[in-house]
């Protein structure tokens, strides 16, 4: 998977896409909130009230998409402190990739690179 992931991302320019940031948002962990609120010099609660809501799984997610931190040029304005879920997306290089197949199914609908990775994987195992 690491090899397929690396090959796909060599051929993918996320700055031409940004579909993940436009159509879905990351989960924000407590550590993400502390780090990003600090970056904006905001109180954590103010950051939460301004940008986040609690979803049906009790996780903090964005109030709206496209992500408010996405620029018109598709650059992330908080790239250095972005949520962990953003830096790992689409998670196709996870060591335990086989344990997140439901998540991957969702991500192939969002992410052209993840789609290509899964298609290449299927060809390799001749599905
Ligand atoms: S959806 Fe996939 S290809 Fe598009 S910007 Fe996100 S990670 Fe990159
Ligand atoms: S925080 Fe940055 S990388 Fe994450 S969804 Fe928003 S714009 Fe995209």
PDB file of C-alpha atoms and ligand atoms in Angstrom:
ATOM      1  CA  UNK A   1       0.000   0.000   0.000  1.00  0.00           C
ATOM      2  CA  UNK A   2       2.846   2.383   0.795  1.00  0.00           C
ATOM      3  CA  UNK A   3       4.209   1.884  -2.721  1.00  0.00           C
ATOM      4  CA  UNK A   4       0.797   2.407  -4.354  1.00  0.00           C
ATOM      5  CA  UNK A   5       0.195   5.440  -2.137  1.00  0.00           C
ATOM      6  CA  UNK A   6       3.547   7.005  -3.050  1.00  0.00           C
ATOM      7  CA  UNK A   7       3.028   6.325  -6.776  1.00  0.00           C
ATOM      8  CA  UNK A   8      -0.463   7.857  -6.755  1.00  0.00           C
ATOM      9  CA  UNK A   9       0.635  10.972  -4.889  1.00  0.00           C
ATOM     10  CA  UNK A  10       3.593  11.459  -7.245  1.00  0.00           C
ATOM     11  CA  UNK A  11       0.979  11.897  -9.965  1.00  0.00           C
ATOM     12  CA  UNK A  12      -1.460  13.987  -7.888  1.00  0.00           C
ATOM     13  CA  UNK A  13      -1.260  17.687  -7.182  1.00  0.00           C
ATOM     14  CA  UNK A  14      -3.504  18.297  -4.201  1.00  0.00           C
ATOM     15  CA  UNK A  15      -3.422  22.034  -4.943  1.00  0.00           C
ATOM     16  CA  UNK A  16      -5.353  21.331  -8.154  1.00  0.00           C
ATOM     17  CA  UNK A  17      -7.974  19.442  -6.165  1.00  0.00           C
ATOM     18  CA  UNK A  18      -8.596  20.284  -2.487  1.00  0.00           C
ATOM     19  CA  UNK A  19     -11.765  18.224  -2.714  1.00  0.00           C
ATOM     20  CA  UNK A  20     -11.259  16.867   0.809  1.00  0.00           C
ATOM     21  CA  UNK A  21     -11.104  20.395   2.231  1.00  0.00           C
ATOM     22  CA  UNK A  22     -14.044  21.538   0.092  1.00  0.00           C
ATOM     23  CA  UNK A  23     -16.464  18.694   0.697  1.00  0.00           C
ATOM     24  CA  UNK A  24     -15.648  17.091   4.010  1.00  0.00           C
ATOM     25  CA  UNK A  25     -13.883  18.159   7.119  1.00  0.00           C
ATOM     26  CA  UNK A  26     -11.524  16.546   9.591  1.00  0.00           C
ATOM     27  CA  UNK A  27     -12.239  15.512  13.139  1.00  0.00           C
ATOM     28  CA  UNK A  28     -10.591  17.865  15.594  1.00  0.00           C
ATOM     29  CA  UNK A  29      -8.954  16.134  18.536  1.00  0.00           C
ATOM     30  CA  UNK A  30      -8.397  17.950  21.827  1.00  0.00           C
ATOM     31  CA  UNK A  31      -4.727  18.339  20.883  1.00  0.00           C
ATOM     32  CA  UNK A  32      -5.695  19.814  17.504  1.00  0.00           C
ATOM     33  CA  UNK A  33      -7.965  22.340  19.227  1.00  0.00           C
ATOM     34  CA  UNK A  34      -5.297  23.380  21.735  1.00  0.00           C
ATOM     35  CA  UNK A  35      -2.695  23.793  18.971  1.00  0.00           C
ATOM     36  CA  UNK A  36      -4.896  25.657  16.481  1.00  0.00           C
ATOM     37  CA  UNK A  37      -6.533  27.931  19.073  1.00  0.00           C
ATOM     38  CA  UNK A  38      -3.036  28.852  20.270  1.00  0.00           C
ATOM     39  CA  UNK A  39      -2.021  29.596  16.675  1.00  0.00           C
ATOM     40  CA  UNK A  40      -4.910  32.062  16.405  1.00  0.00           C
ATOM     41  CA  UNK A  41      -4.286  33.352  19.955  1.00  0.00           C
ATOM     42  CA  UNK A  42      -7.890  32.444  20.700  1.00  0.00           C
ATOM     43  CA  UNK A  43      -9.354  30.887  23.827  1.00  0.00           C
ATOM     44  CA  UNK A  44     -10.107  27.233  23.087  1.00  0.00           C
ATOM     45  CA  UNK A  45     -13.811  27.691  23.822  1.00  0.00           C
ATOM     46  CA  UNK A  46     -13.988  30.676  21.502  1.00  0.00           C
ATOM     47  CA  UNK A  47     -12.316  28.644  18.744  1.00  0.00           C
ATOM     48  CA  UNK A  48     -14.811  25.822  19.302  1.00  0.00           C
ATOM     49  CA  UNK A  49     -17.784  28.192  19.314  1.00  0.00           C
ATOM     50  CA  UNK A  50     -16.580  29.919  16.149  1.00  0.00           C
ATOM     51  CA  UNK A  51     -15.672  26.954  13.960  1.00  0.00           C
ATOM     52  CA  UNK A  52     -16.765  23.627  15.407  1.00  0.00           C
ATOM     53  CA  UNK A  53     -19.792  21.555  16.293  1.00  0.00           C
ATOM     54  CA  UNK A  54     -20.231  18.142  17.878  1.00  0.00           C
ATOM     55  CA  UNK A  55     -21.358  15.455  15.430  1.00  0.00           C
ATOM     56  CA  UNK A  56     -23.480  12.332  15.961  1.00  0.00           C
ATOM     57  CA  UNK A  57     -20.394  10.371  17.096  1.00  0.00           C
ATOM     58  CA  UNK A  58     -19.595  13.038  19.682  1.00  0.00           C
ATOM     59  CA  UNK A  59     -16.575  14.287  17.754  1.00  0.00           C
ATOM     60  CA  UNK A  60     -15.690  17.888  17.034  1.00  0.00           C
ATOM     61  CA  UNK A  61     -16.074  18.646  13.331  1.00  0.00           C
ATOM     62  CA  UNK A  62     -16.326  21.821  11.240  1.00  0.00           C
ATOM     63  CA  UNK A  63     -19.570  23.789  11.374  1.00  0.00           C
ATOM     64  CA  UNK A  64     -19.459  24.135   7.596  1.00  0.00           C
ATOM     65  CA  UNK A  65     -17.584  23.138   4.480  1.00  0.00           C
ATOM     66  CA  UNK A  66     -15.598  24.189   2.496  1.00  0.00           C
ATOM     67  CA  UNK A  67     -13.214  24.392   5.408  1.00  0.00           C
ATOM     68  CA  UNK A  68     -12.903  28.035   6.544  1.00  0.00           C
ATOM     69  CA  UNK A  69      -9.117  27.630   6.588  1.00  0.00           C
ATOM     70  CA  UNK A  70      -8.935  26.784   2.877  1.00  0.00           C
ATOM     71  CA  UNK A  71      -7.720  29.647   0.700  1.00  0.00           C
ATOM     72  CA  UNK A  72      -9.026  30.504  -2.779  1.00  0.00           C
ATOM     73  CA  UNK A  73      -5.693  29.190  -4.101  1.00  0.00           C
ATOM     74  CA  UNK A  74      -6.379  25.815  -2.417  1.00  0.00           C
ATOM     75  CA  UNK A  75      -3.631  26.362   0.144  1.00  0.00           C
ATOM     76  CA  UNK A  76      -4.395  25.566   3.766  1.00  0.00           C
ATOM     77  CA  UNK A  77      -3.962  28.729   5.818  1.00  0.00           C
ATOM     78  CA  UNK A  78      -3.142  26.709   8.948  1.00  0.00           C
ATOM     79  CA  UNK A  79      -1.013  24.073   7.212  1.00  0.00           C
ATOM     80  CA  UNK A  80       1.682  23.869   9.899  1.00  0.00           C
ATOM     81  CA  UNK A  81      -0.844  23.360  12.682  1.00  0.00           C
ATOM     82  CA  UNK A  82      -3.630  21.611  10.718  1.00  0.00           C
ATOM     83  CA  UNK A  83      -5.558  18.766  12.347  1.00  0.00           C
ATOM     84  CA  UNK A  84      -3.853  15.394  12.443  1.00  0.00           C
ATOM     85  CA  UNK A  85      -6.701  13.949  10.362  1.00  0.00           C
ATOM     86  CA  UNK A  86      -5.843  16.417   7.576  1.00  0.00           C
ATOM     87  CA  UNK A  87      -2.158  15.545   7.511  1.00  0.00           C
ATOM     88  CA  UNK A  88      -2.988  11.836   7.329  1.00  0.00           C
ATOM     89  CA  UNK A  89      -5.739  12.062   4.696  1.00  0.00           C
ATOM     90  CA  UNK A  90      -6.643   9.855   2.759  1.00  0.00           C
ATOM     91  CA  UNK A  91      -4.950   7.412   5.169  1.00  0.00           C
ATOM     92  CA  UNK A  92      -3.961   5.020   2.378  1.00  0.00           C
ATOM     93  CA  UNK A  93      -0.438   4.719   3.818  1.00  0.00           C
ATOM     94  CA  UNK A  94      -1.623   3.631   7.261  1.00  0.00           C
ATOM     95  CA  UNK A  95       0.217   0.575   8.553  1.00  0.00           C
ATOM     96  CA  UNK A  96      -3.120  -1.000   9.492  1.00  0.00           C
ATOM     97  CA  UNK A  97      -4.813   0.059   6.258  1.00  0.00           C
ATOM     98  CA  UNK A  98      -6.887  -3.140   6.192  1.00  0.00           C
ATOM     99  CA  UNK A  99      -8.596  -2.055   9.430  1.00  0.00           C
ATOM    100  CA  UNK A 100     -10.067   1.102   7.922  1.00  0.00           C
ATOM    101  CA  UNK A 101     -11.814  -0.293   4.851  1.00  0.00           C
ATOM    102  CA  UNK A 102     -15.125   1.444   5.663  1.00  0.00           C
ATOM    103  CA  UNK A 103     -13.367   4.776   5.930  1.00  0.00           C
ATOM    104  CA  UNK A 104     -11.489   4.083   2.683  1.00  0.00           C
ATOM    105  CA  UNK A 105     -14.764   3.325   0.903  1.00  0.00           C
ATOM    106  CA  UNK A 106     -15.978   6.779   1.903  1.00  0.00           C
ATOM    107  CA  UNK A 107     -12.700   8.398   0.937  1.00  0.00           C
ATOM    108  CA  UNK A 108     -12.545   6.963  -2.600  1.00  0.00           C
ATOM    109  CA  UNK A 109     -15.718   8.947  -3.311  1.00  0.00           C
ATOM    110  CA  UNK A 110     -13.994  12.162  -2.216  1.00  0.00           C
ATOM    111  CA  UNK A 111     -10.372  11.710  -3.160  1.00  0.00           C
ATOM    112  CA  UNK A 112      -9.166  10.907  -6.697  1.00  0.00           C
ATOM    113  CA  UNK A 113      -5.806   9.752  -5.335  1.00  0.00           C
ATOM    114  CA  UNK A 114      -7.463   7.303  -2.930  1.00  0.00           C
ATOM    115  CA  UNK A 115      -9.624   6.070  -5.813  1.00  0.00           C
ATOM    116  CA  UNK A 116      -6.537   5.430  -7.948  1.00  0.00           C
ATOM    117  CA  UNK A 117      -4.738   3.713  -5.065  1.00  0.00           C
ATOM    118  CA  UNK A 118      -7.640   1.347  -4.441  1.00  0.00           C
ATOM    119  CA  UNK A 119      -8.026   0.625  -8.172  1.00  0.00           C
ATOM    120  CA  UNK A 120      -4.292  -0.162  -8.397  1.00  0.00           C
ATOM    121  CA  UNK A 121      -4.588  -2.387  -5.325  1.00  0.00           C
ATOM    122  CA  UNK A 122      -7.490  -4.250  -6.933  1.00  0.00           C
ATOM    123  CA  UNK A 123      -5.448  -4.783 -10.108  1.00  0.00           C
ATOM    124  CA  UNK A 124      -2.541  -6.147  -8.049  1.00  0.00           C
ATOM    125  CA  UNK A 125      -4.693  -8.645  -6.243  1.00  0.00           C
ATOM    126  CA  UNK A 126      -6.761  -9.220  -9.430  1.00  0.00           C
ATOM    127  CA  UNK A 127     -10.163  -8.420  -7.929  1.00  0.00           C
TER     128      UNK A 127
HETATM  129  S1  LIG B   1      -9.102  14.863  -2.136  1.00  0.00           S
HETATM  130 FE1  LIG B   1      -7.215  13.622  -2.247  1.00  0.00          FE
HETATM  131  S2  LIG B   1      -6.181  14.325  -4.117  1.00  0.00           S
HETATM  132 FE2  LIG B   1      -7.704  15.857  -3.564  1.00  0.00          FE
HETATM  133  S3  LIG B   1      -6.615  17.345  -2.306  1.00  0.00           S
HETATM  134 FE3  LIG B   1      -7.522  15.853  -0.905  1.00  0.00          FE
HETATM  135  S4  LIG B   1      -5.881  14.325  -0.571  1.00  0.00           S
HETATM  136 FE4  LIG B   1      -5.324  15.501  -2.416  1.00  0.00          FE
HETATM  137  S1  LIG B   2      -7.536  22.549   8.023  1.00  0.00           S
HETATM  138 FE1  LIG B   2      -6.440  22.846   6.110  1.00  0.00          FE
HETATM  139  S2  LIG B   2      -5.982  20.795   5.354  1.00  0.00           S
HETATM  140 FE2  LIG B   2      -7.607  20.604   6.912  1.00  0.00          FE
HETATM  141  S3  LIG B   2      -9.579  20.677   5.798  1.00  0.00           S
HETATM  142 FE3  LIG B   2      -9.057  22.772   6.412  1.00  0.00          FE
HETATM  143  S4  LIG B   2      -7.958  23.668   4.671  1.00  0.00           S
HETATM  144 FE4  LIG B   2      -7.946  21.425   4.432  1.00  0.00          FE
END
